[in-house]
């Protein structure tokens, strides 16, 4: 089997890879990822889905369509309609335009299009090194998170972490906490600056996973403190019993 045959990717794998690359590029350009795979619901019926919801530095919210290949007229129309239904600005991340008609339509509708490189030329050895280093870095990040001593948190901060850990989206988290999404995003920025949540955790899946780890650590810490308190009480009771027994003699 030739190397290029072994490396053939399914359409789903290619799309997931494109989505990961798109998330990375958006974050590098200053966007804050709000949600991924957001359902579009009208009168209780799901009518579509947006790949990425992101917020720019000015506070504008974008509904972003990700394409593993080139975007055509139909894809541009879909991205535009989805954004309008969500009352957001449209954006597309793809590997270029399928034809001039697609380019003209995107320009006419004012849709920003981020074009990815169509081919990544990487030697086998370079690819192995890149993948190994990425895995090592990811494992190192999570081991550091698991092994460090939990920070002392305010009750409000604990409440936010618990909501993050038990929600399916940032929007749901904000609703559970009874606060606007904008306020929740400010709290997340504060958490990063305080070191509660690592700066590298920007995707919702990473934020949720870290919140779950932190909540578990807080629970363990609280349980240990309760056990220590109980042990202290037991030791005091034993001391009183010994004194009482000694006095009886």
C-alpha atoms as a PDB file:
ATOM      1  CA  UNK A   1       0.000   0.000   0.000  1.00  0.00           C
ATOM      2  CA  UNK A   2       1.377   3.399  -0.952  1.00  0.00           C
ATOM      3  CA  UNK A   3       1.835   6.092   1.706  1.00  0.00           C
ATOM      4  CA  UNK A   4      -0.746   8.351   0.041  1.00  0.00           C
ATOM      5  CA  UNK A   5      -3.307   5.511   0.128  1.00  0.00           C
ATOM      6  CA  UNK A   6      -2.709   4.927   3.856  1.00  0.00           C
ATOM      7  CA  UNK A   7      -3.150   8.634   4.553  1.00  0.00           C
ATOM      8  CA  UNK A   8      -6.498   8.921   2.775  1.00  0.00           C
ATOM      9  CA  UNK A   9      -8.958  10.638   5.115  1.00  0.00           C
ATOM     10  CA  UNK A  10     -12.713  10.219   5.234  1.00  0.00           C
ATOM     11  CA  UNK A  11     -14.863  13.282   4.616  1.00  0.00           C
ATOM     12  CA  UNK A  12     -15.715  13.414   8.331  1.00  0.00           C
ATOM     13  CA  UNK A  13     -12.031  13.256   9.335  1.00  0.00           C
ATOM     14  CA  UNK A  14     -11.165  15.978   6.836  1.00  0.00           C
ATOM     15  CA  UNK A  15     -13.963  18.203   8.143  1.00  0.00           C
ATOM     16  CA  UNK A  16     -12.932  17.670  11.783  1.00  0.00           C
ATOM     17  CA  UNK A  17      -9.347  18.491  10.886  1.00  0.00           C
ATOM     18  CA  UNK A  18     -10.511  21.639   9.076  1.00  0.00           C
ATOM     19  CA  UNK A  19     -12.606  22.616  12.108  1.00  0.00           C
ATOM     20  CA  UNK A  20      -9.635  22.254  14.470  1.00  0.00           C
ATOM     21  CA  UNK A  21      -7.488  24.349  12.132  1.00  0.00           C
ATOM     22  CA  UNK A  22     -10.273  26.946  11.834  1.00  0.00           C
ATOM     23  CA  UNK A  23     -10.590  27.194  15.627  1.00  0.00           C
ATOM     24  CA  UNK A  24      -6.845  27.705  15.945  1.00  0.00           C
ATOM     25  CA  UNK A  25      -6.749  30.388  13.239  1.00  0.00           C
ATOM     26  CA  UNK A  26      -9.729  32.258  14.697  1.00  0.00           C
ATOM     27  CA  UNK A  27      -8.131  32.302  18.156  1.00  0.00           C
ATOM     28  CA  UNK A  28      -4.849  33.537  16.664  1.00  0.00           C
ATOM     29  CA  UNK A  29      -6.771  36.383  15.034  1.00  0.00           C
ATOM     30  CA  UNK A  30      -8.229  37.446  18.374  1.00  0.00           C
ATOM     31  CA  UNK A  31     -11.629  35.749  18.233  1.00  0.00           C
ATOM     32  CA  UNK A  32     -13.100  34.187  21.357  1.00  0.00           C
ATOM     33  CA  UNK A  33     -14.817  30.864  20.727  1.00  0.00           C
ATOM     34  CA  UNK A  34     -18.298  30.974  22.261  1.00  0.00           C
ATOM     35  CA  UNK A  35     -19.793  27.707  21.033  1.00  0.00           C
ATOM     36  CA  UNK A  36     -19.369  24.926  18.481  1.00  0.00           C
ATOM     37  CA  UNK A  37     -22.053  22.965  16.616  1.00  0.00           C
ATOM     38  CA  UNK A  38     -24.810  25.382  17.634  1.00  0.00           C
ATOM     39  CA  UNK A  39     -28.278  24.171  16.704  1.00  0.00           C
ATOM     40  CA  UNK A  40     -30.681  26.560  14.961  1.00  0.00           C
ATOM     41  CA  UNK A  41     -34.145  26.098  16.461  1.00  0.00           C
ATOM     42  CA  UNK A  42     -37.341  27.671  15.089  1.00  0.00           C
ATOM     43  CA  UNK A  43     -40.608  27.048  16.961  1.00  0.00           C
ATOM     44  CA  UNK A  44     -39.106  23.997  18.628  1.00  0.00           C
ATOM     45  CA  UNK A  45     -37.859  22.492  15.363  1.00  0.00           C
ATOM     46  CA  UNK A  46     -34.190  22.137  14.473  1.00  0.00           C
ATOM     47  CA  UNK A  47     -33.639  23.684  11.045  1.00  0.00           C
ATOM     48  CA  UNK A  48     -29.857  23.838  10.855  1.00  0.00           C
ATOM     49  CA  UNK A  49     -26.523  24.033  12.630  1.00  0.00           C
ATOM     50  CA  UNK A  50     -23.640  26.497  12.752  1.00  0.00           C
ATOM     51  CA  UNK A  51     -20.145  25.042  13.051  1.00  0.00           C
ATOM     52  CA  UNK A  52     -18.608  27.785  15.213  1.00  0.00           C
ATOM     53  CA  UNK A  53     -19.922  30.815  17.094  1.00  0.00           C
ATOM     54  CA  UNK A  54     -17.165  33.323  17.883  1.00  0.00           C
ATOM     55  CA  UNK A  55     -16.874  36.858  19.252  1.00  0.00           C
ATOM     56  CA  UNK A  56     -14.384  39.437  17.981  1.00  0.00           C
ATOM     57  CA  UNK A  57     -12.598  42.098  20.037  1.00  0.00           C
ATOM     58  CA  UNK A  58     -15.349  44.632  19.296  1.00  0.00           C
ATOM     59  CA  UNK A  59     -18.031  42.318  20.669  1.00  0.00           C
ATOM     60  CA  UNK A  60     -19.504  41.264  17.312  1.00  0.00           C
ATOM     61  CA  UNK A  61     -20.820  37.690  17.268  1.00  0.00           C
ATOM     62  CA  UNK A  62     -20.165  35.600  14.139  1.00  0.00           C
ATOM     63  CA  UNK A  63     -21.864  32.433  12.890  1.00  0.00           C
ATOM     64  CA  UNK A  64     -19.013  30.653  11.121  1.00  0.00           C
ATOM     65  CA  UNK A  65     -19.342  27.963   8.470  1.00  0.00           C
ATOM     66  CA  UNK A  66     -16.355  25.609   8.081  1.00  0.00           C
ATOM     67  CA  UNK A  67     -15.764  23.760   4.807  1.00  0.00           C
ATOM     68  CA  UNK A  68     -13.150  21.035   4.347  1.00  0.00           C
ATOM     69  CA  UNK A  69     -12.954  21.961   0.666  1.00  0.00           C
ATOM     70  CA  UNK A  70     -13.871  24.945  -1.463  1.00  0.00           C
ATOM     71  CA  UNK A  71     -17.025  26.979  -0.910  1.00  0.00           C
ATOM     72  CA  UNK A  72     -19.673  27.227  -3.621  1.00  0.00           C
ATOM     73  CA  UNK A  73     -22.725  29.445  -4.094  1.00  0.00           C
ATOM     74  CA  UNK A  74     -24.973  27.046  -2.159  1.00  0.00           C
ATOM     75  CA  UNK A  75     -22.587  27.012   0.799  1.00  0.00           C
ATOM     76  CA  UNK A  76     -22.416  30.806   0.849  1.00  0.00           C
ATOM     77  CA  UNK A  77     -26.209  31.072   0.817  1.00  0.00           C
ATOM     78  CA  UNK A  78     -26.412  28.564   3.674  1.00  0.00           C
ATOM     79  CA  UNK A  79     -23.858  30.478   5.763  1.00  0.00           C
ATOM     80  CA  UNK A  80     -25.702  33.761   5.161  1.00  0.00           C
ATOM     81  CA  UNK A  81     -29.163  32.385   6.026  1.00  0.00           C
ATOM     82  CA  UNK A  82     -27.909  30.591   9.163  1.00  0.00           C
ATOM     83  CA  UNK A  83     -26.289  33.787  10.429  1.00  0.00           C
ATOM     84  CA  UNK A  84     -29.443  35.816   9.765  1.00  0.00           C
ATOM     85  CA  UNK A  85     -31.585  33.272  11.653  1.00  0.00           C
ATOM     86  CA  UNK A  86     -29.289  33.587  14.678  1.00  0.00           C
ATOM     87  CA  UNK A  87     -29.048  37.376  14.367  1.00  0.00           C
ATOM     88  CA  UNK A  88     -25.278  37.108  13.937  1.00  0.00           C
ATOM     89  CA  UNK A  89     -22.721  38.125  11.341  1.00  0.00           C
ATOM     90  CA  UNK A  90     -21.779  35.462   8.764  1.00  0.00           C
ATOM     91  CA  UNK A  91     -18.238  34.197   8.180  1.00  0.00           C
ATOM     92  CA  UNK A  92     -16.755  31.282   6.241  1.00  0.00           C
ATOM     93  CA  UNK A  93     -13.535  29.306   6.701  1.00  0.00           C
ATOM     94  CA  UNK A  94     -12.655  27.166   3.681  1.00  0.00           C
ATOM     95  CA  UNK A  95      -9.953  26.235   1.168  1.00  0.00           C
ATOM     96  CA  UNK A  96     -10.964  28.811  -1.390  1.00  0.00           C
ATOM     97  CA  UNK A  97     -13.822  29.518  -3.793  1.00  0.00           C
ATOM     98  CA  UNK A  98     -15.294  26.858  -6.071  1.00  0.00           C
ATOM     99  CA  UNK A  99     -15.744  29.417  -8.857  1.00  0.00           C
ATOM    100  CA  UNK A 100     -16.035  33.125  -9.634  1.00  0.00           C
ATOM    101  CA  UNK A 101     -19.777  33.085  -8.892  1.00  0.00           C
ATOM    102  CA  UNK A 102     -19.083  32.046  -5.297  1.00  0.00           C
ATOM    103  CA  UNK A 103     -16.462  34.773  -4.912  1.00  0.00           C
ATOM    104  CA  UNK A 104     -18.778  37.450  -6.315  1.00  0.00           C
ATOM    105  CA  UNK A 105     -21.694  36.383  -4.094  1.00  0.00           C
ATOM    106  CA  UNK A 106     -19.566  36.427  -0.934  1.00  0.00           C
ATOM    107  CA  UNK A 107     -18.287  39.903  -1.779  1.00  0.00           C
ATOM    108  CA  UNK A 108     -21.793  41.152  -2.609  1.00  0.00           C
ATOM    109  CA  UNK A 109     -23.195  39.855   0.701  1.00  0.00           C
ATOM    110  CA  UNK A 110     -20.193  41.178   2.622  1.00  0.00           C
ATOM    111  CA  UNK A 111     -19.259  37.785   4.057  1.00  0.00           C
ATOM    112  CA  UNK A 112     -15.653  37.537   5.328  1.00  0.00           C
ATOM    113  CA  UNK A 113     -13.994  34.401   3.945  1.00  0.00           C
ATOM    114  CA  UNK A 114     -10.839  32.999   5.543  1.00  0.00           C
ATOM    115  CA  UNK A 115      -9.074  30.767   3.013  1.00  0.00           C
ATOM    116  CA  UNK A 116      -6.953  27.884   4.255  1.00  0.00           C
ATOM    117  CA  UNK A 117      -4.046  26.410   2.356  1.00  0.00           C
ATOM    118  CA  UNK A 118      -5.320  23.578   0.155  1.00  0.00           C
ATOM    119  CA  UNK A 119      -2.217  21.386   0.565  1.00  0.00           C
ATOM    120  CA  UNK A 120       0.096  20.962   3.548  1.00  0.00           C
ATOM    121  CA  UNK A 121       3.498  19.612   2.483  1.00  0.00           C
ATOM    122  CA  UNK A 122       5.093  17.845   5.443  1.00  0.00           C
ATOM    123  CA  UNK A 123       7.737  15.104   5.465  1.00  0.00           C
ATOM    124  CA  UNK A 124       6.902  11.872   7.330  1.00  0.00           C
ATOM    125  CA  UNK A 125       9.538  12.542  10.002  1.00  0.00           C
ATOM    126  CA  UNK A 126       8.389  16.151  10.467  1.00  0.00           C
ATOM    127  CA  UNK A 127       4.780  15.021  10.822  1.00  0.00           C
ATOM    128  CA  UNK A 128       5.775  12.456  13.471  1.00  0.00           C
ATOM    129  CA  UNK A 129       7.663  15.109  15.460  1.00  0.00           C
ATOM    130  CA  UNK A 130       4.792  17.609  15.246  1.00  0.00           C
ATOM    131  CA  UNK A 131       2.225  15.027  16.391  1.00  0.00           C
ATOM    132  CA  UNK A 132       4.444  13.733  19.224  1.00  0.00           C
ATOM    133  CA  UNK A 133       5.167  17.233  20.519  1.00  0.00           C
ATOM    134  CA  UNK A 134       1.475  18.154  20.373  1.00  0.00           C
ATOM    135  CA  UNK A 135       0.510  15.033  22.356  1.00  0.00           C
ATOM    136  CA  UNK A 136       3.290  15.616  24.901  1.00  0.00           C
ATOM    137  CA  UNK A 137       2.218  19.225  25.380  1.00  0.00           C
ATOM    138  CA  UNK A 138      -1.441  18.249  25.821  1.00  0.00           C
ATOM    139  CA  UNK A 139      -0.575  15.556  28.381  1.00  0.00           C
ATOM    140  CA  UNK A 140       1.761  17.932  30.214  1.00  0.00           C
ATOM    141  CA  UNK A 141      -0.954  20.590  30.416  1.00  0.00           C
ATOM    142  CA  UNK A 142      -3.498  18.202  31.918  1.00  0.00           C
ATOM    143  CA  UNK A 143      -1.044  16.548  34.333  1.00  0.00           C
ATOM    144  CA  UNK A 144      -0.072  19.999  35.582  1.00  0.00           C
ATOM    145  CA  UNK A 145      -3.743  20.804  36.088  1.00  0.00           C
ATOM    146  CA  UNK A 146      -4.356  17.534  37.947  1.00  0.00           C
ATOM    147  CA  UNK A 147      -1.309  17.711  40.225  1.00  0.00           C
ATOM    148  CA  UNK A 148      -1.305  21.365  41.285  1.00  0.00           C
ATOM    149  CA  UNK A 149      -2.875  22.381  44.587  1.00  0.00           C
ATOM    150  CA  UNK A 150      -6.390  23.843  44.143  1.00  0.00           C
ATOM    151  CA  UNK A 151      -6.568  27.625  44.453  1.00  0.00           C
ATOM    152  CA  UNK A 152      -8.641  29.309  47.135  1.00  0.00           C
ATOM    153  CA  UNK A 153     -11.778  30.420  45.330  1.00  0.00           C
ATOM    154  CA  UNK A 154     -14.634  32.730  46.193  1.00  0.00           C
ATOM    155  CA  UNK A 155     -18.103  31.191  46.381  1.00  0.00           C
ATOM    156  CA  UNK A 156     -19.112  33.004  43.185  1.00  0.00           C
ATOM    157  CA  UNK A 157     -16.133  31.517  41.340  1.00  0.00           C
ATOM    158  CA  UNK A 158     -17.025  28.033  42.592  1.00  0.00           C
ATOM    159  CA  UNK A 159     -20.617  28.532  41.442  1.00  0.00           C
ATOM    160  CA  UNK A 160     -19.447  29.461  37.945  1.00  0.00           C
ATOM    161  CA  UNK A 161     -17.134  26.433  37.726  1.00  0.00           C
ATOM    162  CA  UNK A 162     -19.944  24.095  38.806  1.00  0.00           C
ATOM    163  CA  UNK A 163     -22.242  25.583  36.153  1.00  0.00           C
ATOM    164  CA  UNK A 164     -19.537  25.239  33.479  1.00  0.00           C
ATOM    165  CA  UNK A 165     -18.918  21.614  34.444  1.00  0.00           C
ATOM    166  CA  UNK A 166     -22.590  20.647  34.227  1.00  0.00           C
ATOM    167  CA  UNK A 167     -23.655  22.588  31.104  1.00  0.00           C
ATOM    168  CA  UNK A 168     -23.504  21.655  27.423  1.00  0.00           C
ATOM    169  CA  UNK A 169     -22.731  25.143  26.048  1.00  0.00           C
ATOM    170  CA  UNK A 170     -21.542  28.543  27.242  1.00  0.00           C
ATOM    171  CA  UNK A 171     -24.996  29.955  26.533  1.00  0.00           C
ATOM    172  CA  UNK A 172     -26.585  27.314  28.771  1.00  0.00           C
ATOM    173  CA  UNK A 173     -24.024  28.121  31.477  1.00  0.00           C
ATOM    174  CA  UNK A 174     -24.928  31.814  31.334  1.00  0.00           C
ATOM    175  CA  UNK A 175     -28.639  30.973  31.575  1.00  0.00           C
ATOM    176  CA  UNK A 176     -28.066  28.716  34.590  1.00  0.00           C
ATOM    177  CA  UNK A 177     -26.137  31.482  36.312  1.00  0.00           C
ATOM    178  CA  UNK A 178     -28.743  34.085  35.393  1.00  0.00           C
ATOM    179  CA  UNK A 179     -26.239  36.369  33.687  1.00  0.00           C
ATOM    180  CA  UNK A 180     -25.695  37.678  30.126  1.00  0.00           C
ATOM    181  CA  UNK A 181     -23.250  35.731  27.951  1.00  0.00           C
ATOM    182  CA  UNK A 182     -21.064  38.851  27.783  1.00  0.00           C
ATOM    183  CA  UNK A 183     -20.685  38.820  31.583  1.00  0.00           C
ATOM    184  CA  UNK A 184     -19.770  35.127  31.598  1.00  0.00           C
ATOM    185  CA  UNK A 185     -17.079  35.734  28.952  1.00  0.00           C
ATOM    186  CA  UNK A 186     -15.604  38.467  31.167  1.00  0.00           C
ATOM    187  CA  UNK A 187     -15.496  36.017  34.083  1.00  0.00           C
ATOM    188  CA  UNK A 188     -13.659  33.494  31.879  1.00  0.00           C
ATOM    189  CA  UNK A 189     -11.083  36.134  30.955  1.00  0.00           C
ATOM    190  CA  UNK A 190     -10.681  36.901  34.667  1.00  0.00           C
ATOM    191  CA  UNK A 191     -10.274  33.173  35.414  1.00  0.00           C
ATOM    192  CA  UNK A 192      -7.462  32.994  32.835  1.00  0.00           C
ATOM    193  CA  UNK A 193      -5.679  36.047  34.243  1.00  0.00           C
ATOM    194  CA  UNK A 194      -5.914  34.588  37.779  1.00  0.00           C
ATOM    195  CA  UNK A 195      -4.672  31.187  36.633  1.00  0.00           C
ATOM    196  CA  UNK A 196      -7.901  29.398  37.571  1.00  0.00           C
ATOM    197  CA  UNK A 197      -8.358  28.275  33.960  1.00  0.00           C
ATOM    198  CA  UNK A 198      -5.218  27.884  31.795  1.00  0.00           C
ATOM    199  CA  UNK A 199      -4.788  30.423  29.004  1.00  0.00           C
ATOM    200  CA  UNK A 200      -4.570  27.631  26.431  1.00  0.00           C
ATOM    201  CA  UNK A 201      -8.125  26.497  27.224  1.00  0.00           C
ATOM    202  CA  UNK A 202     -10.221  28.451  24.733  1.00  0.00           C
ATOM    203  CA  UNK A 203     -12.502  25.874  23.109  1.00  0.00           C
ATOM    204  CA  UNK A 204     -15.730  25.077  24.951  1.00  0.00           C
ATOM    205  CA  UNK A 205     -14.809  21.377  25.237  1.00  0.00           C
ATOM    206  CA  UNK A 206     -11.508  22.294  26.949  1.00  0.00           C
ATOM    207  CA  UNK A 207     -13.167  24.814  29.277  1.00  0.00           C
ATOM    208  CA  UNK A 208     -15.835  22.297  30.309  1.00  0.00           C
ATOM    209  CA  UNK A 209     -13.299  19.489  30.858  1.00  0.00           C
ATOM    210  CA  UNK A 210     -11.096  21.739  32.997  1.00  0.00           C
ATOM    211  CA  UNK A 211     -14.094  22.942  35.011  1.00  0.00           C
ATOM    212  CA  UNK A 212     -15.027  19.305  35.677  1.00  0.00           C
ATOM    213  CA  UNK A 213     -11.479  18.556  36.877  1.00  0.00           C
ATOM    214  CA  UNK A 214     -11.428  21.640  39.118  1.00  0.00           C
ATOM    215  CA  UNK A 215     -14.837  20.839  40.614  1.00  0.00           C
ATOM    216  CA  UNK A 216     -13.670  17.274  41.320  1.00  0.00           C
ATOM    217  CA  UNK A 217     -10.499  18.600  42.993  1.00  0.00           C
ATOM    218  CA  UNK A 218     -12.536  21.031  45.101  1.00  0.00           C
ATOM    219  CA  UNK A 219     -14.855  18.193  46.125  1.00  0.00           C
ATOM    220  CA  UNK A 220     -11.917  15.986  47.136  1.00  0.00           C
ATOM    221  CA  UNK A 221     -10.319  18.881  49.037  1.00  0.00           C
ATOM    222  CA  UNK A 222     -13.580  19.592  50.869  1.00  0.00           C
ATOM    223  CA  UNK A 223     -13.990  15.893  51.732  1.00  0.00           C
ATOM    224  CA  UNK A 224     -10.432  15.698  53.095  1.00  0.00           C
ATOM    225  CA  UNK A 225     -11.001  18.812  55.224  1.00  0.00           C
ATOM    226  CA  UNK A 226     -14.225  17.323  56.604  1.00  0.00           C
ATOM    227  CA  UNK A 227     -12.388  14.090  57.427  1.00  0.00           C
ATOM    228  CA  UNK A 228      -9.646  16.058  59.187  1.00  0.00           C
ATOM    229  CA  UNK A 229     -12.249  17.952  61.208  1.00  0.00           C
ATOM    230  CA  UNK A 230     -13.995  14.695  62.109  1.00  0.00           C
ATOM    231  CA  UNK A 231     -10.665  13.160  63.127  1.00  0.00           C
ATOM    232  CA  UNK A 232      -9.938  16.169  65.347  1.00  0.00           C
ATOM    233  CA  UNK A 233     -13.326  15.796  67.040  1.00  0.00           C
ATOM    234  CA  UNK A 234     -12.747  12.062  67.554  1.00  0.00           C
ATOM    235  CA  UNK A 235      -9.291  12.711  69.024  1.00  0.00           C
ATOM    236  CA  UNK A 236     -10.761  15.279  71.422  1.00  0.00           C
ATOM    237  CA  UNK A 237     -13.479  12.817  72.453  1.00  0.00           C
ATOM    238  CA  UNK A 238     -10.882  10.097  73.060  1.00  0.00           C
ATOM    239  CA  UNK A 239      -8.844  12.523  75.156  1.00  0.00           C
ATOM    240  CA  UNK A 240     -11.908  13.368  77.244  1.00  0.00           C
ATOM    241  CA  UNK A 241     -12.666   9.661  77.705  1.00  0.00           C
ATOM    242  CA  UNK A 242      -9.111   8.988  78.872  1.00  0.00           C
ATOM    243  CA  UNK A 243      -9.308  11.870  81.362  1.00  0.00           C
ATOM    244  CA  UNK A 244     -12.660  10.633  82.625  1.00  0.00           C
ATOM    245  CA  UNK A 245     -11.310   7.100  82.957  1.00  0.00           C
ATOM    246  CA  UNK A 246      -8.236   8.414  84.805  1.00  0.00           C
ATOM    247  CA  UNK A 247     -10.399  10.392  87.257  1.00  0.00           C
ATOM    248  CA  UNK A 248     -12.454   7.301  88.018  1.00  0.00           C
ATOM    249  CA  UNK A 249      -9.317   5.573  89.203  1.00  0.00           C
END
